[in-house]
Amino acid sequence: MSDTALSGSKGPTARNIFAALQLDTRLLGMIGAFIVLCLAFNVFTDGRFLTPRNIFNLTIQTVSVAIMATGMVFVIVTRHIDLSVGSLLATVAAVMAVVQTDILPPILGLGHPGIWILAILIGVVVGATIGAFQGWMIGYLGIPAFIVTLGGLLVWRNVAWFITSGQTIGPLDETFTMIGGIGGTMGETASWIFGLLAVAAAIWLQVASRRRKSAHGFPVKPAWAEATMGAITTIAILGFVWILNSYDIPKARLKRIFEANGETLPEGLTMGYGIPYSVLLLIVVAVVMTIVARRTRLGRYIFATGGNPDAAELSGINTRFLTVKVFALMGGLAALAGAVAAARLGFSTNDIGTLDELRVIAAAVIGGTALAGGVGTIYGAILGALIMQSLQSGMAMVGVDAPLQNIVVGTVLVLAVLVDIIYRKRTGD
């Protein structure tokens, strides 16, 4: 489509502009709903909802569910469901807590710098193994995923209880807790550097994609549309960094940080937290999962199987083994989410991850993943998780009772599925 085709004698219309930008209408609708939600809560909370402090807290509260939601996209795309992720998170969190408090310190020494790394690696292996076992039962034994993971919901929650003997395990390794949120952030300077690198990477990918399409004779966006998308991406990334940098570290804590380094806090000095390490981990997971979905054979097999399982099997795809891979990946991501959740608390508790399976499924579905299979996006699931957390946090700030919060969240989930069904019928997806 050329610039001439997009403009008439009276200039480009709104429809032509959107067509040239090639924006996902479902994504635009989600972003619009999220903006309206945030503005509404900001009004009802007298401007407290959109403060840097609350946005910072909102991001770290979203991370664990968002990480698991990226894996749930693959599970649902392949026409399965995983009801065990919250309980699996609890089991793996208990394993990591026991490993770093009871098992490794006597072997490596208390405070050894490798404890937190080994704890996470062991947790990921345990999570992936449990996920693979469930996937094996689904793929090779033919037991429906609903039944296997419903059983897992009950089994792994209570396995976690036995691992910890029903006790809260902690305090956890200091370095480990840094991936939980406010205890570990990049700081202002490093956050700005990361933001600029992210902008450079995004623009480079945009340019590379345009060149690749042009080289193969595919239609490309007009130059002004590419420039507009680049500007929107830049503003979004740097705006996000600016907001997180605007949340200042309390003076008492900043003073303790300087004193720990043998320095004196200069009068009037303020420093922002910057990007939390947990959010950085989510960004890495999102990028990797997006690459897997779009650029790898595994991703193509997942979406092909979800679109038509019989045709995928006839074409030579080992759908049974694929199921094992998908659930193993889901288990590994649940382990990472468990590490973030436990690190944020500083302890592993018996109720950690409770009802997370519902939040994760809701995030994926609200983000546009079709329960019928074959359709879903990683960025949509993360946005869905952010919408869910914003809804719950906003209602809590307004003072809505917990039972009514659950009623609202359940209603929103049903409405999201209804809207998705209507949208797909109209677009023919």
Coordinates of C-alpha atoms in Angstrom, one line a residue:
M1 CA 0.0 0.0 0.0
S2 CA 1.6 3.3 -1.1
D3 CA 1.3 6.7 0.5
T4 CA -0.8 7.8 -2.5
A5 CA -3.2 5.0 -2.0
L6 CA -3.6 6.0 1.7
S7 CA -4.4 9.6 1.0
G8 CA -7.2 11.2 -1.0
S9 CA -7.7 14.8 -1.9
K10 CA -8.9 15.5 1.6
G11 CA -6.0 13.8 3.3
P12 CA -5.9 10.4 5.0
T13 CA -8.9 9.3 7.0
A14 CA -8.8 7.7 10.5
R15 CA -9.5 4.3 8.9
N16 CA -6.7 4.6 6.4
I17 CA -4.3 5.8 9.1
F18 CA -5.1 2.7 11.2
A19 CA -4.8 0.5 8.2
A20 CA -1.4 1.9 7.3
L21 CA -0.2 1.5 10.9
Q22 CA -1.4 -2.2 10.8
L23 CA -2.4 -2.1 14.4
D24 CA -4.0 -5.1 16.1
T25 CA -7.6 -4.0 16.8
R26 CA -7.9 -6.4 19.7
L27 CA -4.7 -5.1 21.3
L28 CA -5.9 -1.5 20.8
G29 CA -9.1 -2.5 22.6
M30 CA -7.2 -4.0 25.5
I31 CA -5.0 -1.0 25.8
G32 CA -8.0 1.3 25.7
A33 CA -9.8 -0.7 28.4
F34 CA -6.6 -0.6 30.5
I35 CA -6.3 3.2 30.2
V36 CA -10.0 3.7 31.0
L37 CA -9.6 1.4 34.1
C38 CA -6.5 3.3 35.3
L39 CA -8.1 6.7 34.8
A40 CA -11.3 5.6 36.6
F41 CA -9.4 4.3 39.6
N42 CA -7.2 7.4 39.7
V43 CA -10.4 9.5 40.1
F44 CA -11.9 7.3 42.8
T45 CA -8.6 7.2 44.7
D46 CA -8.0 11.0 44.5
G47 CA -5.0 10.6 42.3
R48 CA -3.2 7.9 44.2
F49 CA -3.6 5.1 41.7
L50 CA -1.3 6.7 39.0
T51 CA 1.5 7.8 41.3
P52 CA 5.0 6.4 40.6
R53 CA 4.9 4.5 43.9
N54 CA 1.7 2.7 43.0
I55 CA 2.8 2.0 39.4
F56 CA 6.0 0.6 40.8
N57 CA 4.2 -1.7 43.2
L58 CA 1.7 -2.7 40.5
T59 CA 4.6 -3.8 38.2
I60 CA 6.2 -6.0 40.8
Q61 CA 2.9 -7.5 41.9
T62 CA 2.1 -8.5 38.3
V63 CA 5.4 -10.3 37.5
S64 CA 4.8 -13.8 38.9
V65 CA 1.4 -14.1 37.3
A66 CA 2.6 -12.6 34.0
I67 CA 5.6 -15.0 33.8
M68 CA 3.2 -18.0 34.2
A69 CA 0.7 -16.5 31.8
T70 CA 3.3 -16.6 29.0
G71 CA 3.5 -20.3 29.4
M72 CA -0.2 -20.7 29.8
V73 CA -0.6 -19.2 26.3
F74 CA 1.2 -22.3 24.8
V75 CA -0.8 -24.6 27.0
I76 CA -4.2 -23.2 25.9
V77 CA -3.1 -22.7 22.3
T78 CA -2.5 -26.5 22.2
R79 CA -6.1 -27.0 23.4
H80 CA -5.2 -27.9 27.0
I81 CA -5.5 -26.3 30.4
D82 CA -3.3 -26.3 33.5
L83 CA -5.0 -25.9 36.8
S84 CA -2.0 -26.9 38.8
V85 CA 0.3 -23.9 38.3
G86 CA -0.5 -22.2 41.6
S87 CA 0.1 -25.4 43.6
L88 CA 3.2 -26.2 41.5
L89 CA 4.5 -22.7 42.3
A90 CA 4.1 -23.4 46.0
T91 CA 5.9 -26.8 45.8
V92 CA 8.8 -25.3 43.9
A93 CA 9.0 -22.3 46.2
A94 CA 9.2 -24.7 49.1
V95 CA 11.9 -26.7 47.5
M96 CA 14.0 -23.5 46.7
A97 CA 13.4 -22.2 50.3
V98 CA 14.5 -25.5 51.9
V99 CA 17.5 -25.8 49.6
Q100 CA 18.9 -22.3 50.4
T101 CA 18.1 -22.4 54.1
D102 CA 18.7 -26.1 55.2
I103 CA 20.6 -28.0 52.5
L104 CA 23.2 -25.8 50.8
P105 CA 24.5 -23.6 53.7
P106 CA 26.1 -26.6 55.5
I107 CA 27.7 -27.7 52.3
L108 CA 28.8 -24.4 50.7
G109 CA 28.8 -22.2 53.8
L110 CA 26.4 -19.6 55.1
G111 CA 26.1 -16.6 52.7
H112 CA 27.9 -18.4 49.8
P113 CA 27.3 -16.3 46.6
G114 CA 26.3 -19.5 44.7
I115 CA 23.4 -20.5 46.9
W116 CA 20.7 -18.4 45.3
I117 CA 21.8 -19.5 41.8
L118 CA 21.8 -23.2 42.7
A119 CA 18.4 -22.8 44.5
I120 CA 16.8 -21.3 41.4
L121 CA 18.3 -23.9 39.1
I122 CA 17.2 -26.7 41.3
G123 CA 13.7 -25.2 41.4
V124 CA 13.5 -24.8 37.6
V125 CA 14.6 -28.4 37.2
V126 CA 12.0 -29.6 39.7
G127 CA 9.2 -27.5 38.1
A128 CA 10.1 -28.6 34.6
T129 CA 10.2 -32.3 35.7
I130 CA 6.8 -32.1 37.4
G131 CA 5.4 -30.3 34.3
A132 CA 6.9 -32.9 32.0
F133 CA 5.4 -35.7 34.1
Q134 CA 1.9 -34.2 33.9
G135 CA 2.4 -33.6 30.1
W136 CA 3.4 -37.3 29.8
M137 CA 0.2 -38.4 31.4
I138 CA -1.8 -36.1 29.1
G139 CA 0.0 -36.9 25.9
Y140 CA 0.9 -40.6 26.2
L141 CA -1.7 -41.9 28.6
G142 CA -4.5 -39.9 27.1
I143 CA -5.8 -38.5 30.4
P144 CA -7.6 -35.1 29.9
A145 CA -5.5 -32.2 30.9
F146 CA -8.3 -30.9 33.1
I147 CA -8.3 -34.0 35.2
V148 CA -4.5 -34.4 35.4
T149 CA -3.9 -30.7 36.4
L150 CA -6.9 -30.7 38.7
G151 CA -5.3 -33.6 40.5
G152 CA -2.1 -31.7 40.5
L153 CA -3.8 -28.7 42.1
L154 CA -4.6 -30.9 45.1
V155 CA -1.4 -33.0 45.1
W156 CA 1.3 -30.3 44.7
R157 CA -0.3 -27.9 47.2
N158 CA -0.1 -30.6 49.9
V159 CA 3.4 -31.8 48.8
A160 CA 4.5 -28.2 49.5
W161 CA 3.0 -28.5 53.0
F162 CA 4.9 -31.8 53.6
I163 CA 8.2 -30.3 52.3
T164 CA 8.0 -27.4 54.8
S165 CA 6.1 -29.4 57.5
G166 CA 3.5 -26.7 57.4
Q167 CA 5.9 -24.0 58.5
T168 CA 7.0 -20.7 56.9
I169 CA 10.6 -21.1 55.7
G170 CA 12.9 -18.2 55.9
P171 CA 14.5 -15.7 55.9
L172 CA 15.7 -16.5 52.4
D173 CA 19.1 -15.7 51.0
E174 CA 19.6 -11.9 50.7
T175 CA 20.8 -12.0 47.1
F176 CA 17.8 -14.3 46.2
T177 CA 15.3 -11.8 47.6
M178 CA 16.7 -9.1 45.3
I179 CA 14.6 -10.7 42.4
G180 CA 11.4 -10.1 44.4
G181 CA 10.9 -6.4 43.7
I182 CA 11.6 -3.4 45.9
G183 CA 14.7 -5.1 47.5
G184 CA 16.5 -5.3 44.1
T185 CA 16.4 -2.5 41.5
M186 CA 18.7 -1.3 38.8
G187 CA 18.8 2.3 39.9
E188 CA 18.2 5.4 37.8
T189 CA 21.3 5.5 35.6
A190 CA 21.3 1.8 34.8
S191 CA 17.5 2.0 34.1
W192 CA 18.0 4.8 31.6
I193 CA 20.8 2.9 29.9
F194 CA 18.6 -0.1 29.7
G195 CA 15.7 2.0 28.3
L196 CA 17.9 3.5 25.6
L197 CA 19.2 0.1 24.6
A198 CA 15.7 -1.2 24.5
V199 CA 14.7 1.7 22.2
A200 CA 17.7 1.0 19.9
A201 CA 16.8 -2.7 19.8
A202 CA 13.2 -2.0 19.0
I203 CA 14.0 0.4 16.2
W204 CA 16.6 -1.9 14.8
L205 CA 14.1 -4.8 14.7
Q206 CA 11.6 -2.5 13.0
V207 CA 14.1 -1.5 10.3
A208 CA 15.3 -5.1 9.8
S209 CA 11.7 -6.3 9.5
R210 CA 11.0 -3.6 6.9
R211 CA 14.1 -4.5 4.9
R212 CA 13.3 -8.2 5.0
K213 CA 9.8 -7.7 3.7
S214 CA 11.0 -5.3 1.0
A215 CA 13.7 -7.8 -0.1
H216 CA 11.1 -10.5 -0.5
G217 CA 8.6 -8.4 -2.3
F218 CA 6.1 -8.1 0.5
P219 CA 4.2 -4.8 1.0
V220 CA 5.6 -2.5 3.7
K221 CA 4.2 0.3 5.7
P222 CA 4.6 3.9 4.5
A223 CA 7.6 5.7 5.9
W224 CA 5.4 8.0 8.0
A225 CA 3.7 4.9 9.5
E226 CA 7.0 3.3 10.4
A227 CA 8.2 6.6 12.0
T228 CA 4.9 6.9 14.0
M229 CA 5.3 3.3 15.3
G230 CA 8.9 4.0 16.2
A231 CA 7.9 7.2 18.1
I232 CA 5.2 5.4 20.0
T233 CA 7.6 2.6 21.0
T234 CA 10.2 5.1 22.1
I235 CA 7.7 7.1 24.2
A236 CA 6.3 4.0 25.8
I237 CA 9.7 2.5 26.8
L238 CA 11.3 5.8 28.0
G239 CA 8.0 6.8 29.7
F240 CA 7.9 3.5 31.6
V241 CA 11.5 4.0 32.7
W242 CA 10.8 7.6 33.7
I243 CA 7.9 6.6 35.9
L244 CA 9.9 3.9 37.7
N245 CA 12.8 6.3 38.2
S246 CA 10.3 8.9 39.7
Y247 CA 9.6 6.7 42.7
D248 CA 12.2 8.0 45.2
I249 CA 13.9 5.8 47.7
P250 CA 12.8 6.9 51.2
K251 CA 15.5 9.1 52.9
A252 CA 15.8 6.7 55.9
R253 CA 16.6 3.8 53.6
L254 CA 18.9 5.8 51.4
K255 CA 20.8 6.9 54.4
R256 CA 21.2 3.3 55.5
I257 CA 22.5 2.4 52.0
F258 CA 25.2 5.2 52.2
E259 CA 26.1 4.2 55.8
A260 CA 26.5 0.6 54.7
N261 CA 29.1 1.8 52.2
G262 CA 30.9 3.9 54.7
E263 CA 29.6 7.1 53.2
T264 CA 27.5 10.1 54.3
L265 CA 24.3 10.9 52.5
P266 CA 24.7 14.4 50.9
E267 CA 22.1 16.9 52.0
G268 CA 19.1 17.1 49.6
L269 CA 20.2 14.1 47.5
T270 CA 17.3 11.9 46.2
M271 CA 17.6 8.7 44.2
G272 CA 14.9 6.7 42.4
Y273 CA 14.5 3.0 42.5
G274 CA 14.5 2.4 38.8
I275 CA 13.5 -0.9 37.1
P276 CA 13.1 -3.8 39.5
Y277 CA 15.1 -7.0 38.7
S278 CA 11.8 -8.9 38.7
V279 CA 10.5 -6.7 35.9
L280 CA 13.7 -7.2 34.1
L281 CA 13.3 -11.0 34.4
L282 CA 9.7 -10.7 33.0
I283 CA 11.0 -8.7 30.1
V284 CA 13.6 -11.4 29.3
V285 CA 11.0 -14.1 29.6
A286 CA 8.6 -12.2 27.3
V287 CA 11.3 -11.7 24.7
V288 CA 12.4 -15.4 24.8
M289 CA 8.8 -16.7 24.7
T290 CA 8.0 -14.4 21.8
I291 CA 11.0 -15.6 19.9
V292 CA 10.0 -19.2 20.6
A293 CA 6.5 -18.5 19.4
R294 CA 7.4 -16.7 16.2
R295 CA 10.9 -17.8 15.2
T296 CA 11.3 -21.5 16.2
R297 CA 10.1 -24.8 15.0
L298 CA 8.7 -25.5 18.4
G299 CA 6.5 -22.4 18.2
R300 CA 5.3 -23.3 14.7
Y301 CA 4.4 -26.8 15.9
I302 CA 2.5 -25.5 18.9
F303 CA 0.3 -23.2 16.9
A304 CA -0.1 -25.8 14.1
T305 CA -1.2 -28.4 16.6
G306 CA -3.6 -25.9 18.3
G307 CA -5.1 -24.9 14.9
N308 CA -5.7 -28.5 13.8
P309 CA -4.3 -31.4 15.9
D310 CA -5.3 -34.1 13.4
A311 CA -3.6 -32.3 10.5
A312 CA -0.6 -31.6 12.6
E313 CA -0.1 -35.3 13.5
L314 CA -0.6 -36.4 9.9
S315 CA 2.0 -33.9 8.8
G316 CA 4.6 -35.6 11.0
I317 CA 4.4 -33.6 14.2
N318 CA 4.8 -35.7 17.3
T319 CA 1.9 -34.1 19.2
R320 CA 2.3 -36.4 22.2
F321 CA 5.9 -35.4 22.8
L322 CA 5.0 -31.8 22.0
T323 CA 2.5 -31.9 24.9
V324 CA 5.3 -33.0 27.2
K325 CA 7.5 -30.1 26.1
V326 CA 4.7 -27.5 26.6
F327 CA 3.9 -28.7 30.1
A328 CA 7.6 -29.0 31.0
L329 CA 8.0 -25.3 29.8
M330 CA 5.0 -24.4 31.9
G331 CA 6.5 -26.0 34.9
G332 CA 9.8 -24.3 34.5
L333 CA 8.1 -20.9 34.2
A334 CA 6.0 -21.7 37.3
A335 CA 9.4 -22.2 39.1
L336 CA 10.7 -18.8 38.0
A337 CA 7.4 -17.3 39.1
G338 CA 7.8 -19.1 42.4
A339 CA 11.2 -17.7 42.9
V340 CA 9.9 -14.1 42.3
A341 CA 6.9 -14.6 44.6
A342 CA 9.0 -16.1 47.4
A343 CA 11.7 -13.5 47.0
R344 CA 9.1 -10.7 47.2
L345 CA 7.9 -12.0 50.5
G346 CA 11.3 -13.0 51.8
F347 CA 9.8 -16.3 53.0
S348 CA 8.1 -19.3 51.5
T349 CA 4.6 -19.6 53.1
N350 CA 2.0 -22.3 52.9
D351 CA -0.5 -20.1 51.1
I352 CA 1.9 -18.8 48.4
G353 CA 0.4 -19.1 44.9
T354 CA -3.1 -19.7 46.1
L355 CA -5.6 -19.1 43.3
D356 CA -2.8 -18.1 41.0
E357 CA -4.0 -20.7 38.5
L358 CA -7.2 -18.8 38.0
R359 CA -5.4 -15.5 37.7
V360 CA -3.0 -17.0 35.1
I361 CA -5.7 -18.5 33.0
A362 CA -7.7 -15.3 33.2
A363 CA -4.7 -13.2 32.1
A364 CA -4.1 -15.4 29.1
V365 CA -7.8 -15.4 28.1
I366 CA -8.3 -11.7 28.7
G367 CA -5.1 -11.2 26.6
G368 CA -6.8 -12.8 23.6
T369 CA -5.7 -16.5 23.8
A370 CA -8.6 -18.6 22.4
L371 CA -9.8 -21.4 24.6
A372 CA -10.5 -23.3 21.3
G373 CA -6.8 -23.3 20.6
G374 CA -4.5 -22.1 17.8
V375 CA -4.6 -18.3 18.7
G376 CA -2.7 -16.4 21.4
T377 CA 0.1 -13.9 21.9
I378 CA 2.7 -13.4 24.7
Y379 CA 2.3 -9.6 24.9
G380 CA -1.5 -10.1 25.1
A381 CA -1.1 -12.4 28.1
I382 CA 1.2 -10.0 29.9
L383 CA -1.2 -7.1 29.3
G384 CA -4.0 -9.3 30.5
A385 CA -2.1 -10.0 33.7
L386 CA -1.5 -6.2 34.2
I387 CA -5.2 -5.5 33.7
M388 CA -6.1 -8.2 36.2
Q389 CA -3.7 -6.9 38.8
S390 CA -4.7 -3.3 38.2
L391 CA -8.4 -4.3 38.7
Q392 CA -7.6 -6.0 42.0
S393 CA -5.3 -3.3 43.3
G394 CA -7.6 -0.5 42.3
M395 CA -10.6 -2.1 44.0
A396 CA -8.4 -2.7 47.1
M397 CA -7.4 1.0 47.2
V398 CA -11.0 2.1 46.8
G399 CA -12.0 -0.1 49.7
V400 CA -14.0 -2.8 47.9
D401 CA -14.5 -6.0 50.1
A402 CA -12.6 -9.1 49.0
P403 CA -15.7 -11.1 48.2
L404 CA -16.9 -8.4 45.9
Q405 CA -13.5 -8.2 44.3
N406 CA -13.7 -11.8 43.3
I407 CA -17.2 -11.3 42.0
V408 CA -16.0 -8.5 39.7
V409 CA -12.9 -10.4 38.5
G410 CA -15.1 -13.5 37.7
T411 CA -17.5 -11.3 35.8
V412 CA -14.7 -9.6 33.9
L413 CA -13.3 -13.0 32.9
V414 CA -16.7 -14.2 31.5
L415 CA -17.2 -10.9 29.7
A416 CA -13.7 -11.1 28.2
V417 CA -14.5 -14.5 26.7
L418 CA -17.8 -13.3 25.4
V419 CA -16.2 -10.3 23.7
D420 CA -13.5 -12.6 22.2
I421 CA -16.2 -15.0 20.8
I422 CA -18.1 -12.1 19.3
Y423 CA -14.9 -10.6 17.8
R424 CA -13.8 -13.8 16.2
K425 CA -17.3 -14.4 14.7
R426 CA -17.2 -11.0 13.1
T427 CA -13.6 -11.2 11.9
G428 CA -13.9 -14.8 10.8
D429 CA -10.9 -15.9 12.9

